[in-house]
Amino acid sequence: MPVPEIGPGEVLVRVHAAGINPPDWYLREGMKVVPAEMRPALEFPLIPGADMSGVVQAVAPDVLGFAVGDEVFGMLRFPGFDGRTYAEYVAAPASDLAHKPAGIDHVQAAGAPMAVLTAWQYLVDLGHDVPSPFTGQVHQPVPITPGMTVLVNGAAGGVGHFAVQLAKWKGAHVIAVASGRHEEFLRKLGADEFIDYTRTRAADAVSGVDLVVDTVGGPDSSRFLAVLKRGGTMLPVFFAQYDPEETASLGITVSNIQVRSNGSQLAEIGRLFDEGKLQVGVDSTYPLPEAGSAHTRAARGHLQGKIVLTVVS
């Protein structure tokens, strides 16, 4: 493909690394996981990818705040499939970018945007007033205050490991649910309690939880309703269905979002990386030509953080 030309409001970035996210392999598989009526129209050839970190090569005349040579990271044009980050160069909307935190490298930075923005927009600041396409409602983040109890299911994955850290940063008592091999990783990130779901059902171990972040979803998600206290909140990140009569009878609120690109939020999050309050877990890296193999690995799940494609060594 030719090096893309930039338009108004854009910068040209030489990509050093690109993060892999579920929408990338959903796209590769034909969007089968998405209801038919919600599948977007696509134009081919199509370059996948939304997350990236790299170095600015050119800046449109109307762009302020970025200059040639700046290291930047971002999630581009999401929701949608026009990010085109699985490439050596990408034309990026300046509004989707932030300066890369100095304390993390390009691989770590590329692994962060979609996952950390999802956790941030669920838990801290939605940053927009667009209704969720899944519920038709605008999500209202629950203010996390010291003393609250937050349970994160799928805590070792991309969104999960950031949700653990953000909840801890806000002063919550954090319970992480994952397989046993992730316990040390999650305790280092701040988890106060750990439940190995292969040995213990969360509903048998805890109760009275204020907030559940369920990054796994699926048909059995309702099992986590039992751990919530009356008036608690369930935040399903992946597709999950709940009986509205059941949640109403339990006094539980269910809310979800569609994560959206936001450079200003990434700039705020970047300060937490620089202050050492957030870390990026990198499960593994693959060179760009092996993106297909990376998708195969990612789709198997059970990751510890994110998979990242390396573009410039």
mmCIF file of C-alpha atoms in Angstrom:
data_model
loop_
_atom_site.group_PDB
_atom_site.id
_atom_site.type_symbol
_atom_site.label_atom_id
_atom_site.label_comp_id
_atom_site.label_asym_id
_atom_site.label_seq_id
_atom_site.Cartn_x
_atom_site.Cartn_y
_atom_site.Cartn_z
ATOM 1 C CA MET A 1 0.000 0.000 0.000
ATOM 2 C CA PRO A 2 1.234 3.552 -0.610
ATOM 3 C CA VAL A 3 2.105 5.818 2.292
ATOM 4 C CA PRO A 4 -1.223 7.515 3.118
ATOM 5 C CA GLU A 5 -1.733 11.214 2.524
ATOM 6 C CA ILE A 6 -2.954 13.297 5.439
ATOM 7 C CA GLY A 7 -5.943 15.574 5.386
ATOM 8 C CA PRO A 8 -7.102 18.404 7.636
ATOM 9 C CA GLY A 9 -6.810 17.586 11.311
ATOM 10 C CA GLU A 10 -4.452 14.643 10.710
ATOM 11 C CA VAL A 11 -0.847 13.677 11.288
ATOM 12 C CA LEU A 12 1.218 11.044 9.511
ATOM 13 C CA VAL A 13 2.661 8.522 11.952
ATOM 14 C CA ARG A 14 5.358 5.954 11.317
ATOM 15 C CA VAL A 15 3.998 3.001 13.281
ATOM 16 C CA HIS A 16 6.407 1.300 15.666
ATOM 17 C CA ALA A 17 3.857 -1.102 17.178
ATOM 18 C CA ALA A 18 0.165 -1.938 16.777
ATOM 19 C CA GLY A 19 -2.066 -3.394 19.472
ATOM 20 C CA ILE A 20 -4.358 -6.350 18.823
ATOM 21 C CA ASN A 21 -7.954 -6.153 20.051
ATOM 22 C CA PRO A 22 -11.036 -8.404 19.754
ATOM 23 C CA PRO A 23 -12.643 -6.284 16.977
ATOM 24 C CA ASP A 24 -9.612 -7.076 14.796
ATOM 25 C CA TRP A 25 -10.213 -10.815 14.763
ATOM 26 C CA TYR A 26 -14.001 -10.371 14.749
ATOM 27 C CA LEU A 27 -13.468 -8.494 11.490
ATOM 28 C CA ARG A 28 -11.158 -11.186 10.140
ATOM 29 C CA GLU A 29 -13.799 -13.833 10.935
ATOM 30 C CA GLY A 30 -16.558 -11.890 9.170
ATOM 31 C CA MET A 31 -18.088 -10.168 12.232
ATOM 32 C CA LYS A 32 -20.014 -13.337 13.122
ATOM 33 C CA VAL A 33 -20.007 -12.384 16.805
ATOM 34 C CA VAL A 34 -21.982 -9.195 16.067
ATOM 35 C CA PRO A 35 -25.749 -9.312 15.407
ATOM 36 C CA ALA A 36 -26.385 -9.081 11.664
ATOM 37 C CA GLU A 37 -28.268 -5.793 11.968
ATOM 38 C CA MET A 38 -25.257 -4.179 13.702
ATOM 39 C CA ARG A 39 -22.583 -5.259 11.227
ATOM 40 C CA PRO A 40 -21.001 -2.269 9.477
ATOM 41 C CA ALA A 41 -20.602 -1.877 5.735
ATOM 42 C CA LEU A 42 -16.979 -2.511 4.786
ATOM 43 C CA GLU A 43 -14.861 -1.476 1.824
ATOM 44 C CA PHE A 44 -11.937 -3.596 0.642
ATOM 45 C CA PRO A 45 -8.987 -3.786 0.624
ATOM 46 C CA LEU A 46 -9.143 -3.102 4.344
ATOM 47 C CA ILE A 47 -6.198 -2.646 6.742
ATOM 48 C CA PRO A 48 -7.185 -3.827 10.234
ATOM 49 C CA GLY A 49 -6.246 -2.309 13.554
ATOM 50 C CA ALA A 50 -7.153 0.636 15.786
ATOM 51 C CA ASP A 51 -4.343 0.835 18.373
ATOM 52 C CA MET A 52 -0.837 2.054 17.623
ATOM 53 C CA SER A 53 2.230 3.842 18.901
ATOM 54 C CA GLY A 54 4.764 5.570 16.704
ATOM 55 C CA VAL A 55 6.543 8.761 15.653
ATOM 56 C CA VAL A 56 5.011 11.755 13.850
ATOM 57 C CA GLN A 57 6.382 12.227 10.314
ATOM 58 C CA ALA A 58 4.152 15.048 9.051
ATOM 59 C CA VAL A 59 1.488 17.381 10.443
ATOM 60 C CA ALA A 60 -1.446 19.051 8.667
ATOM 61 C CA PRO A 61 -1.322 22.884 8.780
ATOM 62 C CA ASP A 62 -4.385 23.102 11.042
ATOM 63 C CA VAL A 63 -3.044 20.717 13.698
ATOM 64 C CA LEU A 64 -1.770 22.169 16.953
ATOM 65 C CA GLY A 65 -0.006 20.351 19.764
ATOM 66 C CA PHE A 66 1.939 17.824 17.669
ATOM 67 C CA ALA A 67 5.176 18.217 15.733
ATOM 68 C CA VAL A 68 7.391 16.072 13.532
ATOM 69 C CA GLY A 69 9.413 13.736 15.747
ATOM 70 C CA ASP A 70 6.844 13.492 18.562
ATOM 71 C CA GLU A 71 6.194 10.038 19.964
ATOM 72 C CA VAL A 72 2.433 9.429 20.061
ATOM 73 C CA PHE A 73 -0.085 6.687 20.781
ATOM 74 C CA GLY A 74 -3.801 6.326 20.227
ATOM 75 C CA MET A 75 -6.879 4.382 19.211
ATOM 76 C CA LEU A 76 -7.871 5.610 15.759
ATOM 77 C CA ARG A 77 -11.377 6.230 14.434
ATOM 78 C CA PHE A 78 -13.142 3.844 16.776
ATOM 79 C CA PRO A 79 -15.887 2.668 16.720
ATOM 80 C CA GLY A 80 -15.337 1.698 13.125
ATOM 81 C CA PHE A 81 -12.784 -0.101 10.996
ATOM 82 C CA ASP A 82 -10.871 2.806 9.487
ATOM 83 C CA GLY A 83 -8.014 2.846 11.988
ATOM 84 C CA ARG A 84 -5.668 1.006 9.583
ATOM 85 C CA THR A 85 -2.906 0.606 12.144
ATOM 86 C CA TYR A 86 -1.530 -2.767 10.936
ATOM 87 C CA ALA A 87 0.805 -0.829 8.688
ATOM 88 C CA GLU A 88 4.134 0.977 8.552
ATOM 89 C CA TYR A 89 2.463 4.374 8.198
ATOM 90 C CA VAL A 90 -0.961 5.639 9.193
ATOM 91 C CA ALA A 91 -2.862 8.901 8.769
ATOM 92 C CA ALA A 92 -4.188 9.591 12.261
ATOM 93 C CA PRO A 93 -6.749 12.136 13.476
ATOM 94 C CA ALA A 94 -4.868 14.381 15.890
ATOM 95 C CA SER A 95 -7.898 14.318 18.197
ATOM 96 C CA ASP A 96 -7.410 10.550 18.686
ATOM 97 C CA LEU A 97 -3.756 10.897 19.731
ATOM 98 C CA ALA A 98 -1.793 11.719 22.863
ATOM 99 C CA HIS A 99 1.916 12.052 23.460
ATOM 100 C CA LYS A 100 3.367 8.672 24.402
ATOM 101 C CA PRO A 101 4.230 8.515 28.099
ATOM 102 C CA ALA A 102 7.988 8.604 28.545
ATOM 103 C CA GLY A 103 7.868 5.781 31.054
ATOM 104 C CA ILE A 104 6.625 3.134 28.622
ATOM 105 C CA ASP A 105 7.998 1.930 25.291
ATOM 106 C CA HIS A 106 6.170 1.727 21.958
ATOM 107 C CA VAL A 107 5.124 -1.898 22.465
ATOM 108 C CA GLN A 108 3.548 -1.115 25.836
ATOM 109 C CA ALA A 109 1.950 2.070 24.500
ATOM 110 C CA ALA A 110 0.432 0.239 21.531
ATOM 111 C CA GLY A 111 -1.086 -2.322 23.893
ATOM 112 C CA ALA A 112 -2.889 0.272 25.973
ATOM 113 C CA PRO A 113 -5.390 2.487 24.092
ATOM 114 C CA MET A 114 -8.533 0.431 23.442
ATOM 115 C CA ALA A 115 -8.269 -1.604 26.631
ATOM 116 C CA VAL A 116 -7.442 1.277 28.949
ATOM 117 C CA LEU A 117 -10.002 3.605 27.344
ATOM 118 C CA THR A 118 -12.667 0.924 27.764
ATOM 119 C CA ALA A 119 -11.874 0.619 31.474
ATOM 120 C CA TRP A 120 -11.644 4.411 31.849
ATOM 121 C CA GLN A 121 -14.935 5.116 30.082
ATOM 122 C CA TYR A 122 -16.697 2.435 32.136
ATOM 123 C CA LEU A 123 -15.269 3.439 35.509
ATOM 124 C CA VAL A 124 -13.991 7.018 35.455
ATOM 125 C CA ASP A 125 -15.273 9.288 32.682
ATOM 126 C CA LEU A 126 -17.426 8.293 29.721
ATOM 127 C CA GLY A 127 -16.411 11.461 27.911
ATOM 128 C CA HIS A 128 -19.398 11.637 25.548
ATOM 129 C CA ASP A 129 -23.186 11.447 25.521
ATOM 130 C CA VAL A 130 -23.665 8.838 22.778
ATOM 131 C CA PRO A 131 -26.089 6.049 23.803
ATOM 132 C CA SER A 132 -24.730 2.520 23.842
ATOM 133 C CA PRO A 133 -25.755 0.680 20.664
ATOM 134 C CA PHE A 134 -26.448 -2.375 22.841
ATOM 135 C CA THR A 135 -28.940 -0.729 25.230
ATOM 136 C CA GLY A 136 -29.878 2.641 23.755
ATOM 137 C CA GLN A 137 -28.903 4.231 27.089
ATOM 138 C CA VAL A 138 -26.045 6.594 27.947
ATOM 139 C CA HIS A 139 -23.750 4.959 30.506
ATOM 140 C CA GLN A 140 -23.192 6.765 33.799
ATOM 141 C CA PRO A 141 -19.919 5.720 35.480
ATOM 142 C CA VAL A 142 -20.387 4.777 39.131
ATOM 143 C CA PRO A 143 -18.138 6.989 41.289
ATOM 144 C CA ILE A 144 -15.616 4.655 42.920
ATOM 145 C CA THR A 145 -14.824 5.777 46.446
ATOM 146 C CA PRO A 146 -12.519 4.392 49.149
ATOM 147 C CA GLY A 147 -14.124 1.415 50.845
ATOM 148 C CA MET A 148 -16.132 0.237 47.858
ATOM 149 C CA THR A 149 -15.653 -3.348 46.706
ATOM 150 C CA VAL A 150 -15.086 -3.958 42.992
ATOM 151 C CA LEU A 151 -14.915 -7.433 41.447
ATOM 152 C CA VAL A 152 -13.258 -7.824 38.040
ATOM 153 C CA ASN A 153 -13.954 -11.032 36.118
ATOM 154 C CA GLY A 154 -11.378 -11.862 33.454
ATOM 155 C CA ALA A 155 -9.017 -9.663 35.440
ATOM 156 C CA ALA A 156 -5.794 -10.670 33.679
ATOM 157 C CA GLY A 157 -6.899 -9.702 30.161
ATOM 158 C CA GLY A 158 -6.614 -6.370 28.388
ATOM 159 C CA VAL A 159 -9.571 -4.475 29.853
ATOM 160 C CA GLY A 160 -9.497 -6.511 33.061
ATOM 161 C CA HIS A 161 -5.966 -5.684 34.162
ATOM 162 C CA PHE A 162 -6.612 -1.986 33.617
ATOM 163 C CA ALA A 163 -9.940 -2.160 35.477
ATOM 164 C CA VAL A 164 -8.119 -3.697 38.453
ATOM 165 C CA GLN A 165 -5.587 -0.868 38.484
ATOM 166 C CA LEU A 166 -8.077 1.967 37.994
ATOM 167 C CA ALA A 167 -10.390 0.658 40.713
ATOM 168 C CA LYS A 168 -7.411 0.378 43.070
ATOM 169 C CA TRP A 169 -6.246 3.880 42.119
ATOM 170 C CA LYS A 170 -9.683 5.161 43.138
ATOM 171 C CA GLY A 171 -9.366 3.464 46.532
ATOM 172 C CA ALA A 172 -11.578 0.400 46.048
ATOM 173 C CA HIS A 173 -11.079 -3.026 47.581
ATOM 174 C CA VAL A 174 -10.451 -5.077 44.431
ATOM 175 C CA ILE A 175 -11.295 -8.747 43.922
ATOM 176 C CA ALA A 176 -9.729 -10.259 40.805
ATOM 177 C CA VAL A 177 -11.180 -13.384 39.165
ATOM 178 C CA ALA A 178 -8.910 -15.283 36.758
ATOM 179 C CA SER A 179 -7.132 -18.618 36.431
ATOM 180 C CA GLY A 180 -4.517 -19.433 39.042
ATOM 181 C CA ARG A 181 -1.477 -18.743 36.878
ATOM 182 C CA HIS A 182 -2.363 -15.032 36.871
ATOM 183 C CA GLU A 183 -2.475 -14.546 40.650
ATOM 184 C CA GLU A 184 1.034 -13.112 41.090
ATOM 185 C CA PHE A 185 0.552 -10.763 38.110
ATOM 186 C CA LEU A 186 -2.738 -9.413 39.464
ATOM 187 C CA ARG A 187 -1.570 -9.015 43.034
ATOM 188 C CA LYS A 188 1.352 -6.933 41.754
ATOM 189 C CA LEU A 189 -1.192 -4.716 39.991
ATOM 190 C CA GLY A 190 -3.035 -4.143 43.266
ATOM 191 C CA ALA A 191 -5.666 -6.867 43.608
ATOM 192 C CA ASP A 192 -6.577 -7.297 47.290
ATOM 193 C CA GLU A 193 -8.214 -10.689 46.811
ATOM 194 C CA PHE A 194 -7.841 -13.317 44.121
ATOM 195 C CA ILE A 195 -10.300 -16.023 43.079
ATOM 196 C CA ASP A 196 -9.124 -18.861 40.856
ATOM 197 C CA TYR A 197 -12.319 -19.588 38.936
ATOM 198 C CA THR A 198 -11.058 -23.067 38.038
ATOM 199 C CA ARG A 199 -11.243 -23.977 41.736
ATOM 200 C CA THR A 200 -13.826 -21.650 43.299
ATOM 201 C CA ARG A 201 -17.108 -20.096 42.219
ATOM 202 C CA ALA A 202 -17.083 -16.372 42.966
ATOM 203 C CA ALA A 203 -20.649 -16.615 44.309
ATOM 204 C CA ASP A 204 -19.429 -19.129 46.890
ATOM 205 C CA ALA A 205 -16.560 -16.901 48.036
ATOM 206 C CA VAL A 206 -17.815 -13.315 48.110
ATOM 207 C CA SER A 207 -20.986 -11.272 48.512
ATOM 208 C CA GLY A 208 -21.962 -7.671 49.094
ATOM 209 C CA VAL A 209 -19.914 -6.380 46.148
ATOM 210 C CA ASP A 210 -20.672 -2.831 44.979
ATOM 211 C CA LEU A 211 -19.565 -3.171 41.369
ATOM 212 C CA VAL A 212 -18.779 -6.046 38.995
ATOM 213 C CA VAL A 213 -16.768 -5.504 35.810
ATOM 214 C CA ASP A 214 -17.322 -8.629 33.707
ATOM 215 C CA THR A 215 -14.911 -8.673 30.774
ATOM 216 C CA VAL A 216 -15.790 -12.255 29.794
ATOM 217 C CA GLY A 217 -19.550 -12.089 29.245
ATOM 218 C CA GLY A 218 -21.335 -14.927 27.516
ATOM 219 C CA PRO A 219 -24.418 -16.938 28.472
ATOM 220 C CA ASP A 220 -23.328 -17.586 32.068
ATOM 221 C CA SER A 221 -22.729 -13.964 33.034
ATOM 222 C CA SER A 222 -25.767 -13.847 35.293
ATOM 223 C CA ARG A 223 -23.897 -16.012 37.821
ATOM 224 C CA PHE A 224 -22.126 -12.855 39.005
ATOM 225 C CA LEU A 225 -25.389 -11.178 39.975
ATOM 226 C CA ALA A 226 -25.272 -13.247 43.166
ATOM 227 C CA VAL A 227 -22.126 -11.489 44.410
ATOM 228 C CA LEU A 228 -23.624 -7.990 44.144
ATOM 229 C CA LYS A 229 -25.333 -6.222 46.989
ATOM 230 C CA ARG A 230 -28.749 -4.645 46.497
ATOM 231 C CA GLY A 231 -28.211 -1.396 44.646
ATOM 232 C CA GLY A 232 -25.006 -2.697 43.052
ATOM 233 C CA THR A 233 -23.949 -2.330 39.434
ATOM 234 C CA MET A 234 -23.050 -4.887 36.760
ATOM 235 C CA LEU A 235 -20.821 -3.693 33.911
ATOM 236 C CA PRO A 236 -20.614 -6.302 31.125
ATOM 237 C CA VAL A 237 -17.792 -5.481 28.713
ATOM 238 C CA PHE A 238 -18.434 -8.358 26.313
ATOM 239 C CA PHE A 239 -21.832 -9.303 24.895
ATOM 240 C CA ALA A 240 -24.072 -10.551 27.695
ATOM 241 C CA GLN A 241 -27.805 -10.647 28.302
ATOM 242 C CA TYR A 242 -29.540 -10.151 31.617
ATOM 243 C CA ASP A 243 -33.189 -10.650 32.502
ATOM 244 C CA PRO A 244 -34.470 -7.136 33.283
ATOM 245 C CA GLU A 245 -37.057 -8.553 35.692
ATOM 246 C CA GLU A 246 -34.340 -10.421 37.597
ATOM 247 C CA THR A 247 -32.011 -7.422 37.843
ATOM 248 C CA ALA A 248 -34.915 -5.162 38.867
ATOM 249 C CA SER A 249 -35.934 -7.575 41.619
ATOM 250 C CA LEU A 250 -32.339 -7.565 42.900
ATOM 251 C CA GLY A 251 -32.069 -3.775 42.647
ATOM 252 C CA ILE A 252 -29.092 -4.132 40.323
ATOM 253 C CA THR A 253 -28.216 -1.710 37.521
ATOM 254 C CA VAL A 254 -26.731 -3.133 34.313
ATOM 255 C CA SER A 255 -24.905 -0.735 32.005
ATOM 256 C CA ASN A 256 -22.456 -0.963 29.128
ATOM 257 C CA ILE A 257 -20.658 1.208 26.602
ATOM 258 C CA GLN A 258 -19.158 1.274 23.145
ATOM 259 C CA VAL A 259 -15.642 2.583 23.690
ATOM 260 C CA ARG A 260 -14.823 5.653 21.607
ATOM 261 C CA SER A 261 -11.551 7.279 20.544
ATOM 262 C CA ASN A 262 -10.495 10.127 22.822
ATOM 263 C CA GLY A 263 -7.034 11.684 22.716
ATOM 264 C CA SER A 264 -7.622 13.991 25.668
ATOM 265 C CA GLN A 265 -8.550 11.044 27.890
ATOM 266 C CA LEU A 266 -5.415 9.213 26.747
ATOM 267 C CA ALA A 267 -3.347 12.270 27.692
ATOM 268 C CA GLU A 268 -4.823 12.147 31.198
ATOM 269 C CA ILE A 269 -4.242 8.400 31.401
ATOM 270 C CA GLY A 270 -0.695 8.928 30.123
ATOM 271 C CA ARG A 271 0.116 10.924 33.246
ATOM 272 C CA LEU A 272 -0.831 7.892 35.345
ATOM 273 C CA PHE A 273 1.610 5.780 33.336
ATOM 274 C CA ASP A 274 4.347 8.348 33.903
ATOM 275 C CA GLU A 275 3.586 8.459 37.636
ATOM 276 C CA GLY A 276 3.815 4.669 37.859
ATOM 277 C CA LYS A 277 0.160 4.308 38.835
ATOM 278 C CA LEU A 278 -0.682 2.249 35.738
ATOM 279 C CA GLN A 279 1.224 -0.527 34.006
ATOM 280 C CA VAL A 280 0.679 -2.282 30.679
ATOM 281 C CA GLY A 281 0.784 -6.066 30.709
ATOM 282 C CA VAL A 282 2.187 -7.428 27.437
ATOM 283 C CA ASP A 283 1.352 -11.099 26.942
ATOM 284 C CA SER A 284 3.433 -11.540 23.796
ATOM 285 C CA THR A 285 4.601 -9.817 20.620
ATOM 286 C CA TYR A 286 4.541 -10.861 16.970
ATOM 287 C CA PRO A 287 6.098 -9.165 13.925
ATOM 288 C CA LEU A 288 3.545 -7.498 11.657
ATOM 289 C CA PRO A 289 3.722 -10.211 8.932
ATOM 290 C CA GLU A 290 2.577 -12.744 11.555
ATOM 291 C CA ALA A 291 -0.621 -10.879 12.423
ATOM 292 C CA GLY A 292 -2.696 -13.912 11.467
ATOM 293 C CA SER A 293 -0.876 -16.086 14.003
ATOM 294 C CA ALA A 294 -1.303 -13.348 16.604
ATOM 295 C CA HIS A 295 -5.058 -13.360 15.984
ATOM 296 C CA THR A 296 -5.184 -17.121 16.388
ATOM 297 C CA ARG A 297 -3.411 -16.842 19.729
ATOM 298 C CA ALA A 298 -5.569 -13.927 20.873
ATOM 299 C CA ALA A 299 -8.819 -15.682 20.003
ATOM 300 C CA ARG A 300 -7.870 -18.570 22.301
ATOM 301 C CA GLY A 301 -8.024 -16.143 25.227
ATOM 302 C CA HIS A 302 -6.483 -16.565 28.679
ATOM 303 C CA LEU A 303 -4.040 -13.737 27.998
ATOM 304 C CA GLN A 304 -1.980 -11.864 30.558
ATOM 305 C CA GLY A 305 -2.383 -8.337 29.263
ATOM 306 C CA LYS A 306 -2.201 -7.594 25.561
ATOM 307 C CA ILE A 307 -0.717 -9.007 22.341
ATOM 308 C CA VAL A 308 1.170 -6.445 20.276
ATOM 309 C CA LEU A 309 2.472 -6.429 16.708
ATOM 310 C CA THR A 310 5.976 -4.995 16.253
ATOM 311 C CA VAL A 311 6.427 -2.914 13.124
ATOM 312 C CA VAL A 312 9.671 -0.959 13.635
ATOM 313 C CA SER A 313 12.341 -2.662 15.743
#
